[in-house]
Structures are given as structure tokens and as C-alpha cells.
Short mmCIF file of C-alpha atoms in Angstrom, two decimals:
data_model
loop_
_atom_site.label_atom_id
_atom_site.label_comp_id
_atom_site.label_asym_id
_atom_site.label_seq_id
_atom_site.Cartn_x
_atom_site.Cartn_y
_atom_site.Cartn_z
CA UNK G 1 21.14 -17.28 -60.26
CA UNK G 2 18.18 -16.05 -58.18
CA UNK G 3 18.60 -15.62 -54.41
CA UNK G 4 15.52 -16.78 -52.48
CA UNK G 5 13.58 -13.93 -51.02
CA UNK G 6 13.69 -15.59 -47.60
CA UNK G 7 17.52 -15.52 -47.64
CA UNK G 8 17.49 -11.87 -48.61
CA UNK G 9 15.14 -11.15 -45.75
CA UNK G 10 17.39 -12.97 -43.28
CA UNK G 11 20.49 -11.16 -44.59
CA UNK G 12 18.70 -7.84 -44.40
CA UNK G 13 17.59 -8.50 -40.82
CA UNK G 14 21.11 -9.54 -39.72
CA UNK G 15 22.66 -6.57 -41.45
CA UNK G 16 20.21 -4.18 -39.80
CA UNK G 17 20.92 -5.72 -36.39
CA UNK G 18 24.71 -5.34 -36.92
CA UNK G 19 24.24 -1.70 -37.94
CA UNK G 20 22.10 -1.04 -34.87
CA UNK G 21 24.64 -2.74 -32.61
CA UNK G 22 27.50 -0.70 -34.09
CA UNK G 23 25.56 2.54 -33.73
CA UNK G 24 24.68 1.72 -30.13
CA UNK G 25 28.31 0.93 -29.35
CA UNK G 26 29.51 4.18 -30.92
CA UNK G 27 26.81 6.10 -29.07
CA UNK G 28 27.93 4.48 -25.82
CA UNK G 29 31.53 5.45 -26.53
CA UNK G 30 30.50 9.04 -27.27
CA UNK G 31 28.30 9.18 -24.17
CA UNK G 32 31.10 7.84 -22.05
CA UNK G 33 33.71 10.27 -23.40
CA UNK G 34 31.35 13.23 -23.36
CA UNK G 35 29.73 12.91 -19.95
CA UNK G 36 32.11 10.86 -17.83
CA UNK G 37 35.41 12.39 -18.88
CA UNK G 38 37.32 14.90 -16.76
CA UNK G 39 36.55 18.54 -17.54
CA UNK G 40 39.71 20.60 -18.01
CA UNK G 41 39.80 24.41 -17.76
CA UNK G 42 39.58 26.30 -21.06
CA UNK G 43 42.87 28.12 -20.38
CA UNK G 44 44.79 24.83 -20.41
CA UNK G 45 46.17 24.73 -23.99
CA UNK G 46 45.59 21.61 -26.07
CA UNK G 47 48.63 20.72 -28.19
CA UNK G 48 48.01 21.39 -31.95
CA UNK G 49 44.50 22.75 -31.32
CA UNK G 50 45.07 26.54 -31.39
CA UNK G 51 42.67 27.52 -28.66
CA UNK G 52 40.08 24.81 -29.11
CA UNK G 53 38.80 22.94 -26.03
CA UNK G 54 38.59 19.48 -27.64
CA UNK G 55 41.08 17.38 -29.56
CA UNK G 56 40.39 16.71 -33.19
CA UNK G 57 40.43 13.16 -34.52
CA UNK G 58 43.67 13.98 -36.37
CA UNK G 59 45.45 15.00 -33.21
CA UNK G 60 44.16 11.92 -31.35
CA UNK G 61 45.39 9.68 -34.18
CA UNK G 62 48.79 11.36 -34.03
CA UNK G 63 49.24 9.83 -30.59
CA UNK G 64 49.21 6.40 -32.23
CA UNK G 65 50.96 7.18 -35.52
CA UNK G 66 53.41 10.00 -34.78
CA UNK G 67 53.79 10.24 -30.98
CA UNK G 68 57.48 11.16 -31.12
CA UNK G 69 56.71 14.34 -33.01
CA UNK G 70 53.58 15.02 -30.97
CA UNK G 71 55.63 14.91 -27.78
CA UNK G 72 58.39 17.01 -29.35
CA UNK G 73 55.89 19.72 -30.35
CA UNK G 74 54.35 19.78 -26.90
CA UNK G 75 57.81 20.09 -25.38
CA UNK G 76 59.10 22.75 -27.76
CA UNK G 77 55.89 24.83 -27.65
CA UNK G 78 55.01 24.56 -23.98
CA UNK G 79 57.16 22.49 -21.60
CA UNK G 80 60.55 24.13 -22.21
CA UNK G 81 58.93 27.57 -21.84
CA UNK G 82 57.45 26.88 -18.41
CA UNK G 83 53.89 26.21 -19.61
CA UNK G 84 51.50 23.43 -18.80
CA UNK G 85 49.56 21.78 -21.67
CA UNK G 86 47.22 18.91 -22.46
CA UNK G 87 47.95 16.09 -24.87
CA UNK G 88 45.79 13.16 -26.04
CA UNK G 89 46.59 9.79 -24.51
CA UNK G 90 45.70 6.14 -24.81
CA UNK G 91 42.05 5.49 -25.53
CA UNK G 92 39.92 8.28 -24.06
CA UNK G 93 42.59 9.67 -21.76
CA UNK G 94 43.95 13.17 -21.77
CA UNK G 95 47.30 13.79 -20.14
CA UNK G 96 48.36 16.97 -18.38
CA UNK G 97 52.01 17.77 -19.14
CA UNK G 98 53.77 20.10 -16.70
CA UNK G 99 56.82 22.05 -17.71
CA UNK G 100 60.37 20.76 -17.49
CA UNK G 101 61.04 23.38 -14.79
CA UNK G 102 58.30 21.94 -12.53
CA UNK G 103 60.11 18.83 -11.41
CA UNK G 104 60.59 20.06 -7.85
CA UNK G 105 56.94 21.21 -7.68
CA UNK G 106 55.48 17.88 -8.84
CA UNK G 107 57.76 15.69 -6.68
CA UNK G 108 57.28 17.81 -3.57
CA UNK G 109 53.52 17.50 -3.51
CA UNK G 110 52.26 15.13 -0.76
CA UNK G 111 50.65 11.85 -1.85
CA UNK G 112 47.16 13.02 -0.84
CA UNK G 113 47.52 15.85 -3.35
CA UNK G 114 49.41 14.13 -6.23
CA UNK G 115 49.45 10.36 -5.96
CA UNK G 116 52.08 8.25 -7.66
CA UNK G 117 50.30 5.01 -6.64
CA UNK G 118 46.99 6.12 -8.12
CA UNK G 119 48.81 7.33 -11.20
CA UNK G 120 50.26 3.86 -11.77
CA UNK G 121 46.89 2.28 -11.02
CA UNK G 122 45.36 4.23 -13.87
CA UNK G 123 48.20 3.48 -16.27
CA UNK G 124 48.49 -0.23 -15.33
CA UNK G 125 44.74 -1.04 -15.07
CA UNK G 126 45.93 -3.96 -12.97
CA UNK G 127 42.60 -4.99 -11.47
CA UNK G 128 41.14 -5.71 -14.91
CA UNK G 129 43.83 -8.08 -16.19
CA UNK G 130 46.30 -9.33 -13.57
CA UNK G 131 45.18 -8.99 -9.97
CA UNK G 132 43.97 -6.66 -7.18
CA UNK G 133 44.92 -3.01 -7.48
CA UNK G 134 46.62 -3.07 -4.06
CA UNK G 135 49.61 -4.67 -5.78
CA UNK G 136 50.44 -1.20 -7.19
CA UNK G 137 48.57 1.12 -4.83
CA UNK G 138 50.32 -0.43 -1.81
CA UNK G 139 53.54 -1.72 -3.41
CA UNK G 140 55.27 -2.71 -0.18
CA UNK G 141 57.16 -5.54 -1.93
CA UNK G 142 58.96 -2.91 -3.99
CA UNK G 143 59.80 -0.78 -0.97
CA UNK G 144 61.70 -3.74 0.49
CA UNK G 145 64.26 -3.27 -2.27
CA UNK G 146 64.98 0.22 -1.01
CA UNK G 147 64.76 -0.63 2.65
CA UNK G 148 66.43 -4.06 2.86
CA UNK G 149 67.92 -5.25 -0.41
CA UNK G 150 70.05 -2.20 -1.21
CA UNK G 151 71.58 -2.57 2.25
CA UNK G 152 73.01 -6.04 1.40
CA UNK G 153 73.78 -5.23 -2.22
CA UNK G 154 77.39 -6.44 -2.17
CA UNK G 155 76.33 -9.81 -0.74
CA UNK G 156 73.82 -10.24 -3.55
CA UNK G 157 76.07 -9.33 -6.46
CA UNK G 158 78.48 -12.23 -5.95
CA UNK G 159 75.68 -14.79 -6.45
CA UNK G 160 74.16 -12.66 -9.21
CA UNK G 161 77.39 -12.74 -11.21
CA UNK G 162 77.61 -16.49 -10.73
CA UNK G 163 74.10 -16.86 -12.11
CA UNK G 164 74.75 -14.59 -15.05
CA UNK G 165 77.82 -16.67 -15.93
CA UNK G 166 75.68 -19.77 -15.96
CA UNK G 167 72.93 -18.10 -18.01
CA UNK G 168 75.36 -16.67 -20.55
CA UNK G 169 77.18 -19.95 -21.06
CA UNK G 170 73.89 -21.80 -21.53
CA UNK G 171 72.29 -19.29 -23.93
CA UNK G 172 75.32 -17.88 -25.78
CA UNK G 173 77.36 -21.07 -25.86
CA UNK G 174 80.97 -21.86 -24.94
CA UNK G 175 82.37 -23.02 -28.29
CA UNK G 176 85.51 -21.05 -29.17
CA UNK G 177 85.84 -19.57 -32.68
CA UNK G 178 82.42 -20.77 -33.83
CA UNK G 179 79.99 -18.02 -34.82
CA UNK G 180 76.35 -18.42 -33.69
CA UNK G 181 73.35 -16.25 -34.48
CA UNK G 182 70.82 -15.39 -31.79
CA UNK G 183 67.67 -13.30 -31.59
CA UNK G 184 68.98 -10.81 -29.08
CA UNK G 185 65.85 -9.63 -27.22
CA UNK G 186 64.38 -13.11 -26.66
CA UNK G 187 67.77 -14.45 -25.52
CA UNK G 188 68.36 -11.56 -23.16
CA UNK G 189 64.89 -12.02 -21.66
CA UNK G 190 65.95 -15.56 -20.66
CA UNK G 191 69.31 -14.41 -19.28
CA UNK G 192 67.80 -11.52 -17.32
CA UNK G 193 65.01 -13.68 -15.94
CA UNK G 194 67.46 -16.31 -14.69
CA UNK G 195 69.90 -13.71 -13.23
CA UNK G 196 67.18 -11.68 -11.56
CA UNK G 197 65.53 -14.78 -10.11
CA UNK G 198 68.75 -15.67 -8.32
CA UNK G 199 68.15 -12.74 -5.96
CA UNK G 200 64.37 -13.16 -5.81
CA UNK G 201 63.95 -16.90 -5.20
CA UNK G 202 67.49 -18.37 -5.31
CA UNK G 203 68.66 -21.80 -6.45
CA UNK G 204 67.36 -24.09 -7.84
CA UNK G 205 64.13 -22.35 -8.83
CA UNK G 206 66.02 -19.59 -10.69
CA UNK G 207 67.04 -22.24 -13.24
CA UNK G 208 63.57 -23.78 -13.59
CA UNK G 209 62.52 -23.18 -17.19
CA UNK G 210 58.74 -23.48 -16.52
CA UNK G 211 58.95 -20.96 -13.68
CA UNK G 212 61.09 -18.48 -15.67
CA UNK G 213 59.01 -18.78 -18.81
CA UNK G 214 55.76 -18.10 -17.02
CA UNK G 215 57.19 -15.24 -14.98
CA UNK G 216 58.21 -13.67 -18.29
CA UNK G 217 54.77 -14.39 -19.73
CA UNK G 218 53.15 -12.68 -16.72
CA UNK G 219 55.28 -9.55 -17.35
CA UNK G 220 54.45 -9.50 -21.10
CA UNK G 221 50.74 -10.14 -20.45
CA UNK G 222 50.75 -7.39 -17.85
CA UNK G 223 52.01 -4.80 -20.34
CA UNK G 224 49.61 -6.00 -23.04
CA UNK G 225 46.71 -5.99 -20.61
CA UNK G 226 47.48 -2.46 -19.44
CA UNK G 227 47.43 -1.27 -23.07
CA UNK G 228 44.29 -3.14 -24.01
CA UNK G 229 42.29 -2.02 -20.97
CA UNK G 230 43.58 1.53 -21.32
CA UNK G 231 42.17 1.72 -24.80
CA UNK G 232 38.67 0.95 -23.61
CA UNK G 233 36.16 3.35 -22.05
CA UNK G 234 35.78 2.78 -18.37
CA UNK G 235 32.36 1.17 -18.48
CA UNK G 236 33.69 -1.64 -20.70
CA UNK G 237 36.67 -2.57 -18.53
CA UNK G 238 34.83 -4.60 -15.89
CA UNK G 239 32.72 -6.26 -18.57
CA UNK G 240 35.76 -7.50 -20.53
CA UNK G 241 37.92 -8.08 -17.44
CA UNK G 242 37.18 -11.83 -17.09
CA UNK G 243 38.47 -12.37 -20.60
CA UNK G 244 41.54 -10.18 -20.02
CA UNK G 245 42.33 -12.05 -16.81
CA UNK G 246 42.73 -15.42 -18.57
CA UNK G 247 46.34 -15.16 -19.86
CA UNK G 248 47.83 -14.29 -16.49
CA UNK G 249 45.63 -16.68 -14.58
CA UNK G 250 47.20 -19.39 -16.68
CA UNK G 251 50.74 -18.04 -16.09
CA UNK G 252 50.14 -17.75 -12.31
CA UNK G 253 48.86 -21.35 -12.12
CA UNK G 254 52.14 -22.65 -13.52
CA UNK G 255 54.21 -20.25 -11.34
CA UNK G 256 52.36 -21.54 -8.28
CA UNK G 257 52.99 -25.14 -9.21
CA UNK G 258 56.74 -24.54 -9.47
CA UNK G 259 56.90 -22.17 -6.48
CA UNK G 260 54.88 -24.20 -3.98
CA UNK G 261 57.62 -26.53 -2.67
CA UNK G 262 59.93 -23.52 -2.02
CA UNK G 263 57.09 -21.55 -0.42
CA UNK G 264 56.30 -24.38 1.99
CA UNK G 265 59.95 -24.75 2.88
CA UNK G 266 60.33 -21.01 3.49
CA UNK G 267 57.21 -20.87 5.62
CA UNK G 268 58.61 -23.60 7.92
CA UNK G 269 61.88 -21.69 8.05
CA UNK G 270 59.99 -18.44 8.83
CA UNK G 271 58.17 -20.07 11.74
CA UNK G 272 61.35 -21.64 13.09
CA UNK G 273 63.21 -18.33 12.79
CA UNK G 274 60.50 -16.54 14.73
CA UNK G 275 60.66 -19.16 17.48
CA UNK G 276 64.42 -19.04 17.68
CA UNK G 277 64.47 -15.21 17.64
CA UNK G 278 66.15 -14.94 14.24
CA UNK G 279 68.33 -17.69 12.78
CA UNK G 280 70.11 -17.64 9.49
CA UNK G 281 67.71 -17.17 6.59
CA UNK G 282 68.22 -16.87 2.84
CA UNK G 283 69.05 -13.33 1.81
CA UNK G 284 66.70 -13.02 -1.13
CA UNK G 285 63.63 -11.02 -2.07
CA UNK G 286 61.15 -13.85 -1.41
CA UNK G 287 62.30 -14.18 2.19
CA UNK G 288 62.12 -10.43 2.67
CA UNK G 289 58.54 -10.44 1.34
CA UNK G 290 57.59 -13.29 3.70
CA UNK G 291 59.15 -11.56 6.73
CA UNK G 292 57.40 -8.26 5.88
CA UNK G 293 54.08 -9.96 5.38
CA UNK G 294 54.47 -11.75 8.71
CA UNK G 295 55.23 -8.58 10.62
CA UNK G 296 53.34 -5.87 8.75
CA UNK G 297 50.77 -7.48 6.42
CA UNK G 298 49.58 -10.68 8.15
CA UNK G 299 46.41 -10.91 6.01
CA UNK G 300 48.67 -11.37 2.96
CA UNK G 301 50.80 -14.14 4.46
CA UNK G 302 49.24 -16.78 2.19
CA UNK G 303 50.40 -18.59 -0.93
CA UNK G 304 48.18 -16.66 -3.39
CA UNK G 305 49.06 -13.14 -2.20
CA UNK G 306 52.76 -13.90 -1.87
CA UNK G 307 52.85 -15.34 -5.40
CA UNK G 308 51.20 -12.24 -6.85
CA UNK G 309 53.55 -9.94 -4.94
CA UNK G 310 56.48 -11.88 -6.35
CA UNK G 311 55.05 -11.66 -9.89
CA UNK G 312 54.80 -7.87 -9.59
CA UNK G 313 58.32 -7.68 -8.17
CA UNK G 314 59.53 -9.60 -11.23
CA UNK G 315 57.79 -7.17 -13.62
CA UNK G 316 60.36 -4.40 -13.49
CA UNK G 317 63.42 -6.59 -13.09
CA UNK G 318 62.44 -8.76 -16.07
CA UNK G 319 60.68 -6.50 -18.57
CA UNK G 320 62.48 -3.17 -18.30
CA UNK G 321 65.92 -4.67 -17.78
CA UNK G 322 65.57 -6.95 -20.85
CA UNK G 323 64.62 -4.02 -23.00
CA UNK G 324 67.47 -1.92 -21.63
CA UNK G 325 70.18 -4.52 -22.17
CA UNK G 326 68.96 -5.28 -25.70
CA UNK G 327 69.30 -1.63 -26.67
CA UNK G 328 72.66 -1.40 -24.84
CA UNK G 329 74.17 -4.24 -26.86
CA UNK G 330 72.83 -2.92 -30.18
CA UNK G 331 74.13 0.58 -29.32
CA UNK G 332 77.58 -0.82 -28.43
CA UNK G 333 77.81 -2.50 -31.80
CA UNK G 334 76.49 0.48 -33.75
CA UNK G 335 78.92 2.89 -32.12
CA UNK G 336 81.95 0.59 -32.27
CA UNK G 337 83.32 1.64 -35.71
CA UNK G 338 83.53 5.30 -34.62
CA UNK G 339 84.33 5.02 -30.92
CA UNK G 340 86.05 1.61 -30.62
CA UNK G 341 83.41 0.97 -27.96
CA UNK G 342 83.96 -2.77 -27.45
CA UNK G 343 87.71 -2.47 -26.89
CA UNK G 344 87.28 0.44 -24.50
CA UNK G 345 84.67 -1.38 -22.42
CA UNK G 346 86.67 -4.61 -22.52
CA UNK G 347 89.72 -2.85 -21.15
CA UNK G 348 87.70 -1.08 -18.46
CA UNK G 349 86.06 -4.35 -17.31
CA UNK G 350 89.41 -6.09 -17.17
CA UNK G 351 91.01 -3.31 -15.16
CA UNK G 352 88.13 -2.93 -12.72
CA UNK G 353 87.78 -6.60 -11.92
CA UNK G 354 91.53 -7.15 -11.77
CA UNK G 355 91.97 -4.41 -9.22
CA UNK G 356 89.14 -5.53 -6.98
CA UNK G 357 89.22 -9.31 -7.48
CA UNK G 358 85.46 -9.46 -6.97
CA UNK G 359 82.33 -7.43 -7.66
CA UNK G 360 81.87 -4.65 -5.14
CA UNK G 361 80.57 -1.08 -5.09
CA UNK G 362 84.12 0.00 -5.77
CA UNK G 363 84.28 -2.19 -8.89
CA UNK G 364 81.09 -0.69 -10.20
CA UNK G 365 82.25 2.85 -9.39
CA UNK G 366 85.34 2.37 -11.54
CA UNK G 367 83.31 1.49 -14.63
CA UNK G 368 82.71 5.11 -15.61
CA UNK G 369 82.62 4.47 -19.37
CA UNK G 370 80.27 1.50 -19.06
CA UNK G 371 78.10 3.72 -16.87
CA UNK G 372 78.07 6.34 -19.64
CA UNK G 373 76.95 3.70 -22.20
CA UNK G 374 74.09 2.70 -19.91
CA UNK G 375 72.98 6.27 -19.25
CA UNK G 376 73.22 7.27 -22.92
CA UNK G 377 71.15 4.24 -23.90
CA UNK G 378 68.33 5.11 -21.54
CA UNK G 379 68.54 8.75 -22.54
CA UNK G 380 67.59 7.78 -26.11
CA UNK G 381 65.91 4.33 -25.84
CA UNK G 382 63.73 4.16 -22.75
CA UNK G 383 60.55 2.07 -22.99
CA UNK G 384 58.44 4.88 -21.46
CA UNK G 385 58.71 8.38 -22.76
CA UNK G 386 56.80 10.19 -20.02
CA UNK G 387 57.82 10.16 -16.39
CA UNK G 388 56.92 11.23 -12.85
CA UNK G 389 53.31 10.07 -13.37
CA UNK G 390 50.83 11.35 -10.78
CA UNK G 391 47.07 11.53 -10.32
CA UNK G 392 45.43 14.69 -8.90
CA UNK G 393 43.58 13.77 -5.69
CA UNK G 394 42.13 17.19 -4.78
CA UNK G 395 39.97 19.80 -6.51
CA UNK G 396 41.58 22.74 -8.27
CA UNK G 397 45.24 22.02 -7.78
CA UNK G 398 47.11 25.06 -9.09
CA UNK G 399 50.27 24.50 -11.23
CA UNK G 400 53.22 26.85 -11.08
CA UNK G 401 51.96 28.70 -14.17
CA UNK G 402 48.45 29.16 -12.70
CA UNK G 403 46.43 26.36 -14.33
CA UNK G 404 43.76 24.82 -12.06
CA UNK G 405 43.79 21.04 -12.42
CA UNK G 406 40.62 19.04 -11.74
CA UNK G 407 40.51 16.06 -9.40
CA UNK G 408 41.31 12.83 -11.27
CA UNK G 409 43.56 14.44 -13.88
CA UNK G 410 46.69 12.54 -14.86
CA UNK G 411 49.90 14.62 -14.63
CA UNK G 412 53.37 13.80 -15.89
CA UNK G 413 56.46 15.22 -17.57
CA UNK G 414 57.80 14.57 -21.09
CA UNK G 415 61.02 12.54 -20.73
CA UNK G 416 62.31 11.76 -24.24
CA UNK G 417 62.08 15.33 -25.60
CA UNK G 418 63.80 16.73 -22.46
CA UNK G 419 66.54 14.03 -22.78
CA UNK G 420 67.14 14.93 -26.43
CA UNK G 421 66.91 18.72 -26.27
CA UNK G 422 69.43 20.27 -28.71
CA UNK G 423 69.85 23.23 -26.41
CA UNK G 424 71.28 20.82 -23.77
CA UNK G 425 72.87 17.99 -25.71
CA UNK G 426 75.15 18.26 -28.75
CA UNK G 427 73.83 16.05 -31.57
CA UNK G 428 71.00 15.04 -29.28
CA UNK G 429 69.67 12.10 -31.30
CA UNK G 430 73.07 10.55 -31.88
CA UNK G 431 74.22 7.74 -29.62
CA UNK G 432 77.54 8.86 -28.17
CA UNK G 433 78.71 6.08 -25.82
CA UNK G 434 81.12 8.22 -23.85
CA UNK G 435 79.10 11.47 -23.76
CA UNK G 436 78.88 11.45 -19.98
CA UNK G 437 82.16 9.76 -19.10
CA UNK G 438 84.11 12.45 -20.93
CA UNK G 439 82.54 15.12 -18.72
CA UNK G 440 83.16 13.06 -15.56
CA UNK G 441 86.80 12.27 -16.49
CA UNK G 442 87.45 15.89 -17.37
CA UNK G 443 85.97 17.07 -14.08
CA UNK G 444 88.08 14.56 -12.18
CA UNK G 445 91.24 15.60 -14.00
CA UNK G 446 90.81 19.30 -13.43
CA UNK G 447 89.09 19.11 -10.05
CA UNK G 448 87.02 22.13 -10.92
CA UNK G 449 84.42 20.71 -13.32
CA UNK G 450 80.84 19.95 -12.48
CA UNK G 451 79.93 16.32 -13.19
CA UNK G 452 77.44 15.82 -10.37
CA UNK G 453 74.33 13.95 -11.36
CA UNK G 454 75.75 12.26 -14.49
CA UNK G 455 75.81 8.67 -13.26
CA UNK G 456 73.40 6.01 -14.48
CA UNK G 457 71.43 5.97 -11.22
CA UNK G 458 71.22 9.78 -10.90
CA UNK G 459 67.86 11.35 -11.67
CA UNK G 460 66.86 14.85 -12.68
CA UNK G 461 64.91 16.93 -15.20
CA UNK G 462 67.32 15.89 -17.99
CA UNK G 463 67.29 12.16 -17.13
CA UNK G 464 63.98 10.65 -16.09
CA UNK G 465 63.90 6.89 -16.93
CA UNK G 466 63.76 6.10 -13.21
CA UNK G 467 61.49 8.93 -12.21
CA UNK G 468 62.65 11.34 -9.54
CA UNK G 469 62.27 12.12 -5.87
CA UNK G 470 60.90 9.86 -3.17
CA UNK G 471 59.04 7.71 -5.71
CA UNK G 472 62.03 7.13 -7.99
CA UNK G 473 62.65 3.49 -8.90
CA UNK G 474 64.11 1.86 -5.76
CA UNK G 475 65.64 -1.01 -7.74
CA UNK G 476 67.86 1.07 -9.99
CA UNK G 477 70.97 0.45 -7.85
CA UNK G 478 70.60 -3.30 -8.24
CA UNK G 479 69.89 -2.84 -11.98
CA UNK G 480 73.09 -0.76 -12.22
CA UNK G 481 75.09 -3.73 -10.89
CA UNK G 482 73.27 -6.23 -13.08
CA UNK G 483 73.67 -4.31 -16.36
CA UNK G 484 77.35 -3.57 -15.75
CA UNK G 485 78.06 -7.19 -14.97
CA UNK G 486 76.17 -8.26 -18.11
CA UNK G 487 78.20 -5.84 -20.28
CA UNK G 488 81.43 -6.84 -18.66
CA UNK G 489 80.84 -10.56 -19.08
CA UNK G 490 79.76 -10.10 -22.68
CA UNK G 491 82.72 -7.98 -23.82
CA UNK G 492 85.20 -10.08 -21.87
CA UNK G 493 84.10 -13.52 -22.99
CA UNK G 494 82.59 -12.99 -26.44
CA UNK G 495 83.27 -11.42 -29.81
CA UNK G 496 79.96 -10.19 -31.22
CA UNK G 497 78.79 -8.37 -34.33
CA UNK G 498 75.72 -7.52 -36.41
CA UNK G 499 74.51 -10.36 -38.65
CA UNK G 500 75.49 -10.06 -42.28
CA UNK G 501 71.93 -9.24 -43.37
CA UNK G 502 72.00 -5.99 -41.35
CA UNK G 503 75.11 -4.73 -43.21
CA UNK G 504 76.55 -3.24 -40.05
CA UNK G 505 73.43 -1.20 -39.25
CA UNK G 506 71.57 -1.20 -35.97
CA UNK G 507 68.00 -2.60 -36.15
CA UNK G 508 65.64 0.29 -35.52
CA UNK G 509 63.60 0.83 -32.41
CA UNK G 510 59.90 1.58 -33.06
CA UNK G 511 57.36 3.75 -31.30
CA UNK G 512 54.05 2.08 -30.52
CA UNK G 513 51.94 5.02 -29.37
CA UNK G 514 54.20 6.47 -26.63
CA UNK G 515 56.18 3.31 -25.89
CA UNK G 516 59.54 2.75 -27.54
CA UNK G 517 59.98 -0.91 -28.39
CA UNK G 518 63.31 -2.65 -28.89
CA UNK G 519 63.97 -4.43 -32.20
CA UNK G 520 62.48 -7.71 -30.97
CA UNK G 521 63.43 -9.63 -34.11
CA UNK G 522 66.95 -8.17 -34.30
CA UNK G 523 69.84 -10.66 -34.35
CA UNK G 524 73.52 -10.64 -33.60
CA UNK G 525 76.25 -13.20 -34.18
CA UNK G 526 78.76 -14.12 -31.52
CA UNK G 527 81.52 -16.53 -30.61
CA UNK G 528 83.36 -17.41 -27.43
CA UNK G 529 86.76 -15.80 -27.05
CA UNK G 530 89.76 -18.02 -26.44
CA UNK G 531 90.95 -16.59 -23.12
#
């Protein structure tokens, strides 16, 4: 069959145009990376490059295909020996990794020298997919957790536990002796969203499915948007931003629709409280945000800005907590045959709540073994595997080992390799549920051991999921309460096990570039206990 010469000509013209477009795009990428990238000093070693001043394609690909080993090599070769190095990052980024001994140095630098806010702005790429950058560069809604919410923690936990009970019963079921299979991560996302929303917006909105679903969508879209924008060269981000904004614009529209009646009610209450010189107000995060906006950020006391602040506040309490609790439950099950983990935690929960009659700081402090399970899970299964992210804000910042860092460089520390260093931890890659509680209980028994800094909320060079120093996660104390209540309610009220198809094996976590993802399709089976 003969193809008309006119068709061949059209095909040839289209093909040539495509080739030209591809070549122009590749040239633009090369130009962007070559002339607009940050210039690092030649004495800053590049991991795997043996003295070269540029990363090979193989090393850059390793960031996506074998990041765990790439990080391990950087740690073993440089970080644990007090040396700074450079590793490839997402898209066209390069990341400066300071040594594991430089934690005090990096956290003691003032914000105008090493900026945490600008570091998160670069990682999150917020302004290109979810909202104005001020949501992370001036995160005052998060500081309220540290300033106001932690102060009334015990008042919050009573209603939080009530909400977790409701969420568990609705999602896990209440039928005694009847096994049910659930997809763990998706189910825990729903439970965490409902529980967390009890202390952000209160009843009844915390049980509104449309509100909860779209708050979770906002968090998921935020993470996806940060990754997608981070892959692109800088000149393409504003061009593609309108498209990247669409998913969270849709989510925010639904959130606003469900939130508006409560917002209007709270604004009337806020005005009345101001006139009456402080009357009783709801003790939740939304009210704290409104009060702070009224007194310190009046330009943001409007429905749109308050909604966005609330969405960002939900990001950590929804996304990170859901991932953590999913890994905690899988780890409890995987370790149970060797350590009798479920029975130990069940007994501890029963004893702690029986002694105190209600959830208090004392109740939480008694749950030493549950605390160990939580800390051990984040030691091995944190979503992020670098920590203490900062951006250099001055020219020629000198590291402790004498490297001059250029303005704009991203600086951080390797978390996962430090938390699984065989020189520090026995069997470092094995989940040992009571690794930390044994040390704490031994120290308490002998009164001469050193168990300081081994709690879930403690931070340090060997445990960095929450960062460290003045910019450490302010919400970790509330998360500590929430996770322990979740574990206590689960082990007390349910029998649970791996599904038969898993043959008693834990579904694997997976690295996606430098992020460690929970087994999102992993299932468990459970049944209500007859108490």
C-alpha cells in the first residue's frame, strides 16, 4: 500500500517540529542547570564522584533508584567522620550534608544565617501548588501549638480520646468475634483526621466526611505538589503553577463550604469576647488562630487566609501521624511472635489507665514500653530521611570542617543512617519494640544508669524525626498523646493480625527517592474483643 507523498511530508514536518521542541527543552534544562545553579566550592566532596566537581548521571539516578544506599555511603564516608559533603537531590537540587557531630553548630546559627523557614519553602514549593509562601515562611499558626496548645494539653486529651473512640468504633467495627479485613493506611488516615480535627475545629465538623476527606486530599496534594515542582527547573515552576494549583483549589473550595458556618459563628464569638473582655471560648486550634490573627495578624483575619492556615496546620497532624501509626501497627504485629508485643502493651495500657482513671500527663509517662515502640518505629520508618533542613542566607558560611558554603545552598543532616548506625545500635535495622524501654527501666532500677533523651519526644543527633533545637516540631507532645491513646485503644479493644495472604510477614515499606512510604495497600484483620 502506497502512502501519499503529502502525508509523508506532513509526518516529516511534525516529526521535525517535535524533535526541535525536545532539543530546545533539553537545551533550556541544561542552560538552567549550568548557569542558574548554585556554585559549590571545589573542596566540597561530591559523594561517589572521587574528586569530580559535577555529579554523573549515574549518581543522580541513584537518588531515585537507590537512595537508601546513597545516603548510607555519604554517612559512612563523610558524616560520621566529621566531614561535610554534597549529594544529589530532587530535580536539579544539590544538598549539603553536614556531619553528625555538627548538630549544635547548625541549630545554633541565627535565622538570618541559616533559615529553617526558607529551607522549608524550598522543599515545599508551596507558592506553586497550594498557596502563598508566607504559610511556611511565617508559620505562626504552628507556633500557637507550642505557645498555647501545649499549655492546655490535658484539657484537650480528654475530648481527643472521646473522638478516637468514636472513630475506631465507626471504622474498625464493634462486632465481637467477627474478623474483618481493612486496608490499614487508608483506614488510619480517616481515624487520625477525625481525631485530630476534634482539637482543631471541634464538634460537629470533626465528623463531617466532606470536610475530613478534602482536608486529607489537601495534605496528599501538598506532598505530591512539592515533589512535582521540586523536579522541575526553576524557570518552569511559575509556568506550570496554574495547573499544579488546581487539585488543592478544588479541595479548598469544599473545605470552605463546610467550614463557613463555623467560621461565621466563631467570628461573632470573637467579637463578643473582645467586647466582654474575654468570655468563655472553645479551646481548640481554630479559635487560637482567630485570636492570634485578631491581635497580631489583622490583615489575615479573613475567611480565605484563616482557611489556608487551618489547612497547613492539618498537614502535619494528618499526613505524618497517619504514616507513623500505620508503621507502628505493622511493627507491633511483626514483632509480636518474638517479643509478645501485643500482650505487653495491653497490660501496660490497662495498668496506666486503671491507676489514673483518665488520660493525663502521668498516664502517658507510665507508658514507657509503648513510648519505646513509638520511638523505635520512627527510628526506622520515618517518612523523611534528612532532618534539620536549613537554607544559607549569607555568603561564604564556614562549616566546622572549613567548607565555605554559598548563599542559597540547602543544608541538612542525614537522619536514617544516623538512626541505624551499627556502632550505636545493636542489630540496627531490626525492629526491637522494647529497645529503649529496657534501658530506661534498667536505669530506673539501678538509679545509676543514663537514660536521658530516650523518650519519644526527645530529639538529638541519634533521633531526628522531629528535628532539633528551637525549630523542632512543636506538635510532637500532642502527637505523643494521640499515638499512645491510639495504641492503647487498639490493643485493649481489638484482636488484630496480619491477613492470611501475608503469611505472618510485615508488608514492606518502600523508598521513593528519599521518602520512605508506608505499605499503603497493606491489610490487617481484626475483631472486637469481648470485654
